[in-house]
Coordinates of C-alpha atoms and ligand atoms in Angstrom, one line a residue:
M1 CA -33.0 -35.2 -15.2
T2 CA -31.2 -31.9 -15.0
T3 CA -27.4 -32.4 -14.7
W4 CA -24.9 -30.1 -13.1
H5 CA -24.0 -29.0 -16.6
D6 CA -27.6 -27.9 -17.2
K7 CA -27.5 -26.0 -13.9
A8 CA -24.1 -24.5 -14.7
A9 CA -25.6 -23.0 -17.9
E10 CA -28.2 -21.1 -15.8
V11 CA -25.8 -19.8 -13.1
K12 CA -25.1 -16.1 -12.9
A13 CA -21.4 -15.4 -12.4
D14 CA -21.6 -11.7 -11.3
G15 CA -18.1 -10.4 -11.0
R16 CA -18.9 -6.9 -9.6
A17 CA -17.5 -5.8 -6.3
F18 CA -19.8 -5.5 -3.2
I19 CA -19.3 -2.2 -1.4
G20 CA -21.6 -0.5 1.1
G21 CA -24.4 -3.0 0.3
E22 CA -24.3 -2.6 -3.4
R23 CA -22.8 -4.4 -6.5
V24 CA -20.4 -2.0 -8.3
W25 CA -17.7 -2.2 -10.9
A26 CA -14.2 -0.8 -10.1
K27 CA -14.0 3.0 -10.3
S28 CA -11.3 2.6 -13.0
E29 CA -13.8 0.4 -14.9
Q30 CA -11.0 -2.2 -15.3
Q31 CA -12.1 -5.8 -15.5
F32 CA -10.4 -9.2 -15.9
E33 CA -11.6 -12.4 -17.4
N34 CA -12.7 -15.3 -15.3
L35 CA -12.0 -18.7 -17.0
S36 CA -13.1 -22.1 -15.5
P37 CA -10.3 -24.6 -15.0
I38 CA -12.9 -27.4 -15.8
D39 CA -12.8 -26.8 -19.6
G40 CA -11.5 -23.2 -20.1
R41 CA -15.0 -21.8 -20.6
K42 CA -15.4 -18.1 -19.9
L43 CA -17.5 -17.5 -16.8
G44 CA -17.6 -13.8 -17.1
M45 CA -15.8 -10.6 -16.2
V46 CA -14.7 -9.6 -12.8
A47 CA -14.1 -6.1 -11.3
R48 CA -10.4 -5.4 -11.1
C49 CA -10.4 -3.3 -7.9
D50 CA -7.4 -1.2 -7.0
S51 CA -6.4 1.3 -4.2
V52 CA -9.2 3.7 -5.2
D53 CA -11.8 1.0 -4.6
V54 CA -10.0 -0.1 -1.4
D55 CA -10.2 3.5 -0.1
I56 CA -14.0 3.6 -0.8
A57 CA -14.6 0.1 0.8
V58 CA -12.5 0.9 3.9
A59 CA -14.3 4.2 4.4
A60 CA -17.6 2.4 4.2
A61 CA -16.4 -0.2 6.6
R62 CA -15.1 2.5 9.0
A63 CA -18.3 4.5 8.9
A64 CA -20.3 1.4 9.6
F65 CA -18.1 0.5 12.5
E66 CA -18.1 4.0 14.0
D67 CA -21.9 4.5 14.0
G68 CA -22.3 1.1 15.7
R69 CA -24.9 -0.3 13.3
W70 CA -23.4 -3.7 13.8
A71 CA -20.6 -3.2 16.5
R72 CA -23.1 -1.9 19.1
K73 CA -25.8 -4.4 18.4
S74 CA -26.1 -6.8 21.3
P75 CA -24.3 -10.1 20.9
A76 CA -27.6 -11.8 20.9
Q77 CA -28.8 -9.6 17.9
R78 CA -25.6 -10.4 16.0
K79 CA -26.1 -14.0 16.7
R80 CA -29.6 -14.0 15.2
V81 CA -28.3 -12.4 12.0
L82 CA -25.3 -14.8 11.7
V83 CA -27.4 -17.9 12.3
K84 CA -29.8 -16.6 9.5
F85 CA -26.8 -16.0 7.3
A86 CA -25.7 -19.6 7.8
D87 CA -29.2 -20.9 7.1
L88 CA -29.4 -18.9 3.9
M89 CA -26.0 -20.2 2.8
Q90 CA -27.4 -23.7 3.1
K91 CA -30.6 -22.7 1.3
H92 CA -28.5 -21.4 -1.6
G93 CA -26.1 -24.3 -1.2
Q94 CA -26.4 -25.8 -4.7
E95 CA -25.8 -22.4 -6.3
L96 CA -22.8 -21.7 -4.0
A97 CA -21.4 -25.2 -4.7
L98 CA -21.7 -24.8 -8.4
L99 CA -20.0 -21.4 -8.3
E100 CA -17.1 -22.9 -6.3
T101 CA -16.7 -25.8 -8.6
L102 CA -16.9 -23.7 -11.8
D103 CA -14.5 -21.2 -10.4
M104 CA -11.7 -23.4 -9.0
G105 CA -12.4 -26.9 -10.3
K106 CA -13.0 -29.0 -7.2
P107 CA -15.6 -31.9 -7.4
I108 CA -19.2 -30.8 -7.0
K109 CA -19.7 -33.5 -4.5
Y110 CA -17.2 -31.9 -2.1
S111 CA -18.2 -28.3 -2.9
Q112 CA -21.6 -29.3 -1.4
S113 CA -20.6 -31.7 1.4
V114 CA -17.5 -30.0 2.6
D115 CA -17.2 -26.4 1.4
V116 CA -20.8 -25.2 1.7
N117 CA -21.6 -27.2 4.8
S118 CA -18.4 -26.3 6.7
A119 CA -18.5 -22.7 5.7
A120 CA -22.1 -22.3 6.9
N121 CA -21.4 -24.3 10.0
C122 CA -18.5 -21.9 10.8
I123 CA -20.6 -18.8 10.5
R124 CA -23.3 -20.4 12.6
W125 CA -20.9 -21.6 15.3
Y126 CA -19.3 -18.1 15.8
G127 CA -22.8 -16.6 15.8
E128 CA -23.9 -19.0 18.4
A129 CA -20.7 -18.5 20.5
I130 CA -20.7 -14.8 20.7
D131 CA -23.5 -14.4 23.3
K132 CA -22.0 -17.0 25.6
I133 CA -18.6 -15.5 26.2
Y134 CA -18.1 -13.5 29.4
D135 CA -15.5 -10.9 30.1
E136 CA -13.2 -10.8 33.3
I137 CA -12.7 -8.9 36.5
A138 CA -9.2 -9.0 37.8
P139 CA -8.4 -10.0 41.4
T140 CA -7.1 -6.6 42.4
A141 CA -7.2 -4.8 45.8
A142 CA -10.5 -3.8 47.5
N143 CA -10.2 -0.1 46.6
S144 CA -10.5 -0.7 42.9
L145 CA -12.3 -2.7 40.3
A146 CA -10.3 -3.7 37.2
L147 CA -12.4 -4.9 34.2
I148 CA -10.9 -6.8 31.4
T149 CA -13.1 -6.6 28.4
R150 CA -12.9 -7.6 24.7
E151 CA -13.6 -5.0 22.0
A152 CA -13.8 -5.4 18.3
V153 CA -10.6 -4.3 16.7
G154 CA -12.4 -2.2 14.1
V155 CA -11.9 -2.6 10.3
V156 CA -10.7 -6.1 9.4
A157 CA -9.2 -6.9 6.0
A158 CA -9.4 -10.6 5.0
I159 CA -7.2 -11.8 2.1
V160 CA -7.9 -15.4 1.1
P161 CA -6.7 -18.0 -1.4
W162 CA -8.4 -20.1 -4.0
N163 CA -8.2 -23.7 -2.7
Y164 CA -11.1 -23.4 -0.3
P165 CA -12.4 -19.9 -1.3
M166 CA -15.7 -20.0 0.7
L167 CA -14.4 -21.8 3.7
M168 CA -11.3 -19.7 4.1
A169 CA -13.5 -16.6 3.9
A170 CA -15.8 -18.1 6.5
W171 CA -12.9 -18.8 8.9
K172 CA -12.1 -15.0 8.8
I173 CA -15.5 -13.4 8.6
G174 CA -17.2 -15.7 11.1
P175 CA -15.2 -14.6 14.2
A176 CA -14.6 -11.1 12.8
L177 CA -18.3 -10.3 12.2
A178 CA -19.4 -12.1 15.4
A179 CA -17.1 -9.9 17.4
G180 CA -18.6 -6.8 15.9
N181 CA -16.0 -5.8 13.4
S182 CA -16.5 -4.4 9.9
V183 CA -14.8 -6.5 7.1
V184 CA -13.3 -5.9 3.7
L185 CA -12.7 -9.3 2.1
K186 CA -10.5 -9.8 -0.9
P187 CA -10.9 -13.2 -2.6
S188 CA -8.2 -14.6 -4.8
E189 CA -8.3 -13.4 -8.4
K190 CA -8.6 -17.1 -9.3
S191 CA -11.8 -17.7 -7.4
P192 CA -13.8 -14.5 -6.6
L193 CA -17.4 -15.8 -7.2
T194 CA -18.5 -17.4 -4.0
A195 CA -17.2 -14.6 -1.8
L196 CA -19.2 -12.0 -3.8
R197 CA -22.3 -14.1 -3.5
L198 CA -21.8 -14.5 0.2
A199 CA -21.9 -10.7 0.6
E200 CA -25.3 -10.6 -1.0
I201 CA -26.6 -13.4 1.2
A202 CA -25.2 -11.7 4.3
L203 CA -27.1 -8.5 3.4
E204 CA -30.3 -10.6 2.9
A205 CA -29.7 -12.1 6.4
G206 CA -29.5 -8.6 8.0
V207 CA -25.8 -7.8 8.1
P208 CA -26.1 -4.0 7.6
P209 CA -24.7 -2.4 4.4
G210 CA -21.0 -1.4 4.8
V211 CA -20.3 -4.0 7.5
F212 CA -19.2 -6.7 5.0
N213 CA -17.6 -5.6 1.7
V214 CA -16.0 -7.8 -1.0
L215 CA -13.4 -6.5 -3.4
P216 CA -12.2 -8.8 -6.1
G217 CA -8.9 -7.9 -7.7
F218 CA -5.2 -8.9 -7.9
G219 CA -2.9 -9.3 -4.9
H220 CA -0.4 -6.7 -5.9
E221 CA -3.2 -4.1 -6.4
A222 CA -6.3 -4.6 -4.2
G223 CA -4.4 -6.9 -1.8
A224 CA -1.4 -4.7 -1.3
A225 CA -3.6 -1.6 -0.9
L226 CA -5.4 -3.3 2.0
A227 CA -2.2 -4.4 3.6
L228 CA -0.7 -0.9 3.4
H229 CA -3.9 0.9 4.3
M230 CA -3.6 3.3 7.3
D231 CA -7.2 2.8 8.4
V232 CA -7.3 -1.0 8.3
D233 CA -6.8 -2.3 11.9
C234 CA -6.2 -5.9 11.3
I235 CA -5.5 -8.3 8.5
G236 CA -6.4 -12.0 8.3
F237 CA -4.4 -13.7 5.6
T238 CA -4.3 -17.2 4.2
G239 CA -2.0 -18.0 1.2
S240 CA 1.6 -18.6 0.4
T241 CA 4.5 -18.1 2.8
R242 CA 6.1 -15.7 0.3
I243 CA 3.1 -13.3 0.3
G244 CA 2.6 -13.8 4.0
K245 CA 6.0 -12.3 4.7
Q246 CA 5.1 -9.4 2.5
I247 CA 1.8 -8.9 4.4
M248 CA 3.7 -8.6 7.7
Q249 CA 6.2 -6.2 6.2
M250 CA 3.4 -4.0 4.8
A251 CA 1.7 -4.0 8.2
G252 CA 4.9 -2.8 9.8
Q253 CA 5.6 -0.3 7.0
S254 CA 2.1 1.3 7.5
N255 CA 0.1 1.4 10.7
L256 CA 1.3 -1.8 12.4
K257 CA -2.1 -3.3 11.8
R258 CA -2.4 -6.7 13.5
A259 CA -1.3 -9.2 10.8
W260 CA -2.4 -12.9 11.1
T261 CA -1.2 -15.4 8.6
E262 CA -2.1 -19.0 7.8
L263 CA 0.5 -20.1 5.2
G264 CA 2.0 -23.1 3.5
G265 CA 2.9 -26.5 4.6
K266 CA 4.9 -29.6 3.9
S267 CA 3.3 -31.9 6.4
A268 CA 5.1 -35.1 7.5
N269 CA 3.1 -38.3 7.9
I270 CA 5.1 -40.9 9.8
V271 CA 3.9 -44.5 9.6
C272 CA 5.7 -46.9 12.0
A273 CA 5.9 -50.7 11.5
D274 CA 3.7 -51.1 14.6
C275 CA 0.9 -49.1 13.1
P276 CA -2.4 -50.5 14.5
D277 CA -4.2 -50.6 11.2
L278 CA -2.2 -50.5 8.0
D279 CA -5.2 -50.3 5.7
A280 CA -6.5 -47.3 7.6
A281 CA -3.1 -45.7 7.3
V282 CA -2.9 -46.3 3.6
E283 CA -6.4 -45.0 3.0
A284 CA -5.8 -41.8 5.0
S285 CA -2.4 -41.1 3.5
I286 CA -3.6 -41.5 -0.1
G287 CA -7.1 -39.9 0.5
S288 CA -5.6 -36.9 2.2
I289 CA -2.8 -36.1 -0.3
Y290 CA -5.3 -36.3 -3.2
F291 CA -8.2 -34.5 -1.5
N292 CA -8.9 -31.2 -3.2
Q293 CA -6.4 -32.2 -6.0
G294 CA -3.6 -31.9 -3.5
E295 CA -4.3 -28.2 -3.1
S296 CA -4.5 -28.1 0.6
C297 CA -2.1 -26.4 3.0
N298 CA -2.2 -29.3 5.4
A299 CA -1.9 -32.1 2.8
P300 CA 0.4 -34.9 4.1
S301 CA 2.8 -34.4 1.2
R302 CA 5.8 -36.1 2.8
L303 CA 5.2 -39.7 3.7
F304 CA 7.8 -41.4 5.9
V305 CA 7.3 -45.2 6.1
E306 CA 9.3 -47.5 8.2
E307 CA 11.6 -49.6 6.0
S308 CA 10.3 -53.0 7.1
I309 CA 6.7 -52.3 6.0
K310 CA 7.3 -50.0 3.0
D311 CA 6.8 -52.5 0.2
R312 CA 3.5 -53.7 1.7
F313 CA 2.4 -50.1 2.3
L314 CA 3.2 -49.1 -1.3
E315 CA 1.5 -52.1 -2.8
K316 CA -1.7 -51.2 -1.0
A317 CA -1.3 -47.5 -1.8
L318 CA -0.9 -48.3 -5.5
A319 CA -4.1 -50.3 -5.5
L320 CA -6.0 -47.2 -4.4
V321 CA -4.5 -44.7 -6.8
P322 CA -6.8 -45.5 -9.8
N323 CA -9.8 -44.4 -7.6
F324 CA -8.4 -40.9 -7.7
A325 CA -8.2 -40.5 -11.5
P326 CA -9.3 -37.0 -12.4
G327 CA -12.8 -36.7 -13.7
D328 CA -15.4 -34.1 -14.7
P329 CA -15.8 -31.9 -11.6
L330 CA -19.5 -31.5 -12.5
D331 CA -20.1 -35.2 -12.2
D332 CA -21.4 -36.4 -8.8
N333 CA -19.0 -39.4 -8.8
T334 CA -15.8 -37.4 -9.3
V335 CA -13.4 -37.3 -6.4
M336 CA -10.4 -35.5 -8.1
G337 CA -11.2 -32.4 -10.1
A338 CA -9.2 -29.8 -12.0
I339 CA -6.1 -27.8 -10.9
V340 CA -7.1 -24.2 -10.4
D341 CA -5.5 -22.6 -13.4
A342 CA -2.7 -22.8 -16.1
T343 CA -0.2 -21.2 -13.8
Q344 CA -0.7 -23.7 -11.0
L345 CA -0.7 -26.6 -13.5
K346 CA 2.7 -25.4 -14.7
T347 CA 4.0 -25.2 -11.1
V348 CA 2.8 -28.8 -10.4
M349 CA 4.3 -30.2 -13.7
G350 CA 7.5 -28.4 -12.9
Y351 CA 7.7 -30.2 -9.5
I352 CA 7.1 -33.5 -11.3
E353 CA 10.0 -32.7 -13.6
A354 CA 12.2 -31.8 -10.6
G355 CA 11.3 -35.2 -9.0
H356 CA 12.6 -37.0 -12.1
A357 CA 15.7 -34.7 -12.3
D358 CA 16.6 -35.3 -8.7
G359 CA 16.5 -39.1 -9.2
A360 CA 13.2 -40.0 -7.4
R361 CA 11.4 -43.1 -8.7
L362 CA 8.0 -42.5 -10.3
L363 CA 5.6 -45.1 -9.1
A364 CA 2.3 -43.7 -10.3
G365 CA 0.9 -40.9 -12.5
G366 CA 3.2 -38.1 -13.5
K367 CA 1.3 -36.8 -16.4
Q368 CA -1.4 -34.3 -17.3
A369 CA -4.9 -35.8 -17.9
R370 CA -8.1 -34.9 -19.7
T371 CA -6.3 -32.4 -22.0
E372 CA -9.0 -32.8 -24.6
T373 CA -11.4 -30.9 -22.3
G374 CA -9.4 -27.7 -22.4
G375 CA -9.1 -27.9 -18.6
Y376 CA -6.2 -28.5 -16.3
Y377 CA -5.9 -32.0 -14.8
V378 CA -3.0 -33.9 -13.3
E379 CA -2.8 -37.7 -12.6
P380 CA -2.5 -38.8 -8.9
T381 CA 1.3 -39.1 -8.6
I382 CA 3.6 -40.9 -6.3
F383 CA 7.4 -40.6 -6.2
D384 CA 9.4 -43.2 -4.2
Q385 CA 13.0 -43.1 -3.1
V386 CA 12.8 -39.5 -2.2
N387 CA 15.3 -38.0 0.2
S388 CA 15.0 -34.9 2.3
G389 CA 17.4 -32.9 0.1
M390 CA 15.2 -33.2 -3.0
T391 CA 13.1 -30.3 -4.1
I392 CA 9.9 -32.4 -4.0
A393 CA 10.6 -33.1 -0.3
R394 CA 11.3 -29.5 0.6
E395 CA 8.9 -27.2 -1.3
E396 CA 5.1 -27.0 -1.2
I397 CA 3.8 -28.4 -4.4
F398 CA 0.0 -27.8 -4.0
G399 CA -0.9 -30.6 -6.4
P400 CA -1.6 -34.3 -6.3
V401 CA 2.0 -35.4 -5.8
L402 CA 3.2 -37.6 -2.9
S403 CA 6.8 -37.9 -1.9
V404 CA 7.7 -41.2 -0.2
L405 CA 10.7 -41.4 2.2
S406 CA 11.6 -44.2 4.5
F407 CA 13.2 -44.6 8.0
T408 CA 14.5 -47.2 10.3
D409 CA 14.6 -45.1 13.5
V410 CA 11.5 -43.0 14.5
Q411 CA 13.7 -40.3 16.1
D412 CA 15.5 -39.9 12.8
A413 CA 12.1 -39.6 11.1
V414 CA 11.1 -36.9 13.5
K415 CA 14.4 -35.0 12.8
Q416 CA 13.7 -35.1 9.1
A417 CA 10.0 -34.2 9.6
N418 CA 11.1 -31.1 11.5
A419 CA 13.8 -30.1 9.0
T420 CA 11.5 -27.8 7.1
P421 CA 10.6 -24.1 7.4
Y422 CA 7.0 -25.2 7.7
G423 CA 5.1 -26.5 10.7
L424 CA 1.4 -26.9 9.9
H425 CA 0.3 -30.5 10.3
A426 CA 2.0 -33.8 11.0
A427 CA 1.0 -37.4 11.8
V428 CA 2.3 -40.5 13.4
W429 CA 0.9 -44.0 13.2
T430 CA 1.8 -46.4 16.0
A431 CA 0.2 -48.7 18.5
D432 CA 2.7 -47.8 21.1
L433 CA 1.1 -45.1 23.3
S434 CA 4.4 -43.7 24.7
K435 CA 5.9 -43.6 21.2
A436 CA 2.8 -41.8 19.9
I437 CA 3.0 -39.2 22.7
Q438 CA 6.7 -38.7 22.5
T439 CA 6.6 -38.3 18.8
S440 CA 3.7 -35.9 18.8
R441 CA 5.4 -33.8 21.4
A442 CA 8.6 -33.7 19.3
L443 CA 6.9 -32.7 16.1
R444 CA 7.0 -29.0 15.5
A445 CA 3.5 -28.5 14.1
G446 CA 0.3 -26.7 14.9
T447 CA -1.7 -30.0 14.6
V448 CA -0.5 -33.5 15.1
H449 CA -2.6 -36.5 14.2
V450 CA -2.2 -39.9 15.8
N451 CA -3.5 -42.9 13.9
Q452 CA -5.7 -40.7 11.7
Y453 CA -5.4 -37.7 9.4
D454 CA -8.9 -36.4 8.9
G455 CA -9.6 -35.0 12.4
D456 CA -11.3 -31.7 11.7
D457 CA -13.9 -29.7 13.6
I458 CA -14.7 -26.0 14.0
T459 CA -14.0 -26.4 17.8
V460 CA -10.3 -27.0 17.3
P461 CA -7.7 -24.4 16.4
F462 CA -6.0 -24.5 13.0
G463 CA -2.7 -22.8 12.2
G464 CA 1.0 -23.3 12.1
Y465 CA 4.4 -23.2 13.8
K466 CA 7.4 -21.5 12.1
Q467 CA 6.8 -20.2 8.6
S468 CA 3.4 -21.8 8.4
G469 CA 2.2 -18.6 10.0
N470 CA 0.9 -17.2 13.3
G471 CA -2.3 -17.0 15.1
R472 CA -5.1 -19.6 14.8
D473 CA -8.2 -19.9 12.7
K474 CA -11.3 -21.8 14.1
S475 CA -12.2 -22.4 17.7
L476 CA -12.8 -19.7 20.3
H477 CA -9.1 -18.8 20.0
A478 CA -9.8 -17.1 16.7
F479 CA -11.5 -14.3 18.6
D480 CA -8.0 -13.3 19.9
K481 CA -7.2 -12.1 16.4
Y482 CA -10.2 -9.9 15.9
T483 CA -10.5 -8.3 19.3
E484 CA -8.5 -6.0 21.5
L485 CA -8.2 -6.6 25.3
K486 CA -9.2 -3.5 27.3
T487 CA -8.4 -2.9 30.9
T488 CA -10.6 -0.4 32.8
W489 CA -9.5 0.7 36.3
I490 CA -12.2 2.0 38.5
Q491 CA -11.5 3.7 41.9
V492 CA -13.8 2.3 44.6
G493 CA -14.6 4.4 47.6
Ligands
NAI501 P1 -0.8 -16.2 -3.0 O1 -0.2 -16.2 -1.6 O2 -0.1 -15.3 -4.0 O3 -2.3 -15.6 -2.9 C1 -3.1 -15.7 -1.7 C2 -3.9 -14.4 -1.7 O4 -3.0 -13.3 -1.5 C3 -4.7 -14.0 -2.9 O5 -5.9 -13.4 -2.5 C4 -3.8 -13.1 -3.6 O6 -4.5 -12.2 -4.5 C5 -3.2 -12.3 -2.4 N1 -2.0 -11.6 -2.7 C6 -1.0 -12.0 -3.7 N2 0.0 -11.1 -3.7 C7 -0.3 -10.1 -2.7 C8 0.3 -8.9 -2.3 N3 1.5 -8.5 -2.8 N4 -0.3 -8.2 -1.3 C9 -1.5 -8.6 -0.8 N5 -2.1 -9.7 -1.2 C10 -1.6 -10.5 -2.1 O7 -0.9 -17.6 -3.5 P2 -1.1 -18.1 -5.0 O8 -0.3 -17.4 -6.0 O9 -2.6 -18.0 -5.3 O10 -0.6 -19.6 -4.9 C11 0.8 -19.8 -5.0 C12 1.3 -20.9 -4.0 O11 0.9 -20.5 -2.7 C13 0.6 -22.2 -4.2 O12 1.2 -23.0 -5.2 C14 0.7 -22.8 -2.8 O13 2.0 -23.4 -2.7 C15 0.6 -21.6 -1.9 N6 -0.7 -21.4 -1.3 C16 -1.0 -21.8 -0.1 C17 -2.2 -21.7 0.5 C18 -2.6 -22.1 1.9 O14 -3.7 -22.4 2.2 N7 -1.6 -22.1 2.8 C19 -3.4 -21.2 -0.3 C20 -3.0 -20.8 -1.7 C21 -1.7 -21.0 -2.1
MG502 MG1 -11.5 -19.1 -11.4

C-alpha cells in the first residue's frame, strides 16, 4: 500500500511565482528555503519576490482588468470557469492536501476533509452566486431613472497567513474573481505551495492569464510593496492584528486602497452550570482549541466555567486530552500535527513559560513533543486558575494552549469576555433561552455560538469586531469588499 510518505516523496514543490499565466523566478533571482515543520526536511526553494516583481504582477493584473478578458465576461461565463476551477481543485485534492500538510504541518486527514473541500466549495459557491445577484433601481421621481450597480473594484491584492493557507486564499479570491476583479495573491512565506498550485489549476480551468497572479515572498518585501502600491485598488488581508494595523496605515499612506482585515482573536467560551449537555460542551471546547494545533484565529482560547461545575468539567476535559497527542501529520489517524515553524514554536513555548511565571496551574501538557523527528510539536496544554490579568488570558497564543477561568455570575463573565481588544468569536452554553439571547447580545464579537462551537458554513459571514478586523469574509456580504457601488442618473423625458 502506498503511504502518504511515499506520495510525499513524489510531490513537486514548485516555489516559482505565477505571473501573467507563467511560472517565473523573482527578477532579483533571490530565493528562500522552504522547510517542512513535520521533520525539518527541505521541500525546495521559493521565489523571494520584492517590489520589482510586485510592479510586474500588478501591471499584468491591471492590463487584464482593463481589456476585459475576465471583468467583461458575462457572470454566467465566469461562473462556468469558477465551477470548473473548484472541480479541478477536488480532482487534484490529494496533491493539494499533501502540499498543505508538508508545508504547514496540519494532519493530512484535515487537509483533505476540511481545507481542500472547504476551499473548493468556497470557489464553487461564489461562482454559482454571481449570476444570481441583481442590481437595483432607486425609487426616485418620474423624470429620472437612478440605477445602482455593482462594479468590480479593479486590482485586488490578497495577503494571507499560514494557518489555513488554501482556505484563506479561497475566501479572498472566490468573491474577488467572481465579481470580475484581477487578483495578486501573496501567500505567507511559511506556506506558499498550495497558493502557487491553485494558480496553475485556475489557468487550466480557464481563468485567463494575468487575472490571477501569485507572488511568494516576505511580508516586509512583497507584502508591503502590495500594500503601498499606487495601482492596487483593494487589499484583503488575514493575519496578525499588528500587521493588520500596518496594512491600514500603508493604504492611507498610498492611494487609500480599500483595506479589509481579518485579524487575531482571544475568543471567550462561557459554560454556565445550566448547560444542557456538559459532555457536548467539553468535547466542543477541547476539540476546538486543539483543532489545527490551536493555530486558528477563532480558537476558544479563554474558557470561562461556572464555579459549581468546574471540577466536573475539568475532569471530563482531562480525559479527552490524550486523544490530541501530536502525531505524524502524514498518518491518517493523526488529529494534532506540527506547529508551523521554529519561530511559532518558540512563541507558543514562551506563552507556556508566561503561564507558569504568572502563577497559573498547569493541568496538562506544557512540553514539546516528538523532538526526535526534527519537527515542531507541542503537547495539548491546559492551564487552570488563570485570571484575566495574566498574559495567557490576554494575548493570542496561536498554539494548543487552553486558559481556564471561572465565574459565579454570568454578567461578570461577559464583562471579562469583552475585556479584550479582540472580538472575533464567543460562545455561551446554557439551557435558559433568555440568558442565551441576552448573553449573545452582550458579547462583542462577530460570531457568537450558543450550545455549540463548530457552526461553520460558506453562507454565513466571518469576521471581527474591534481589533479583530473589519469587513466580512464568506457569504454574499464578502462582495461588498470587492465591488464599488455606482449610481447612474438618467434624465427621462
Ligand atoms: P503576520 O501577520 O506577520 O503574517 C500574515 C501575512 O502578512 C503573511 O502573508 C505575511 O507575509 C504578511 N506580512 C507580514 N508583514 C507584512 C508587512 N509589513 N506588510 C505586508 N504584509 C505583511 O502573521 P505571522 O507572523 O505569520 O504570525 C504571527 C502571529 O499572528 C501568530 O502567532 C498569530 O497570533 C497571528 N496570526 C493570526 C492569524 C489569523 O488568522 N487571524 C493568521 C496568522 C497569524
Ligand atoms: Mg512551510
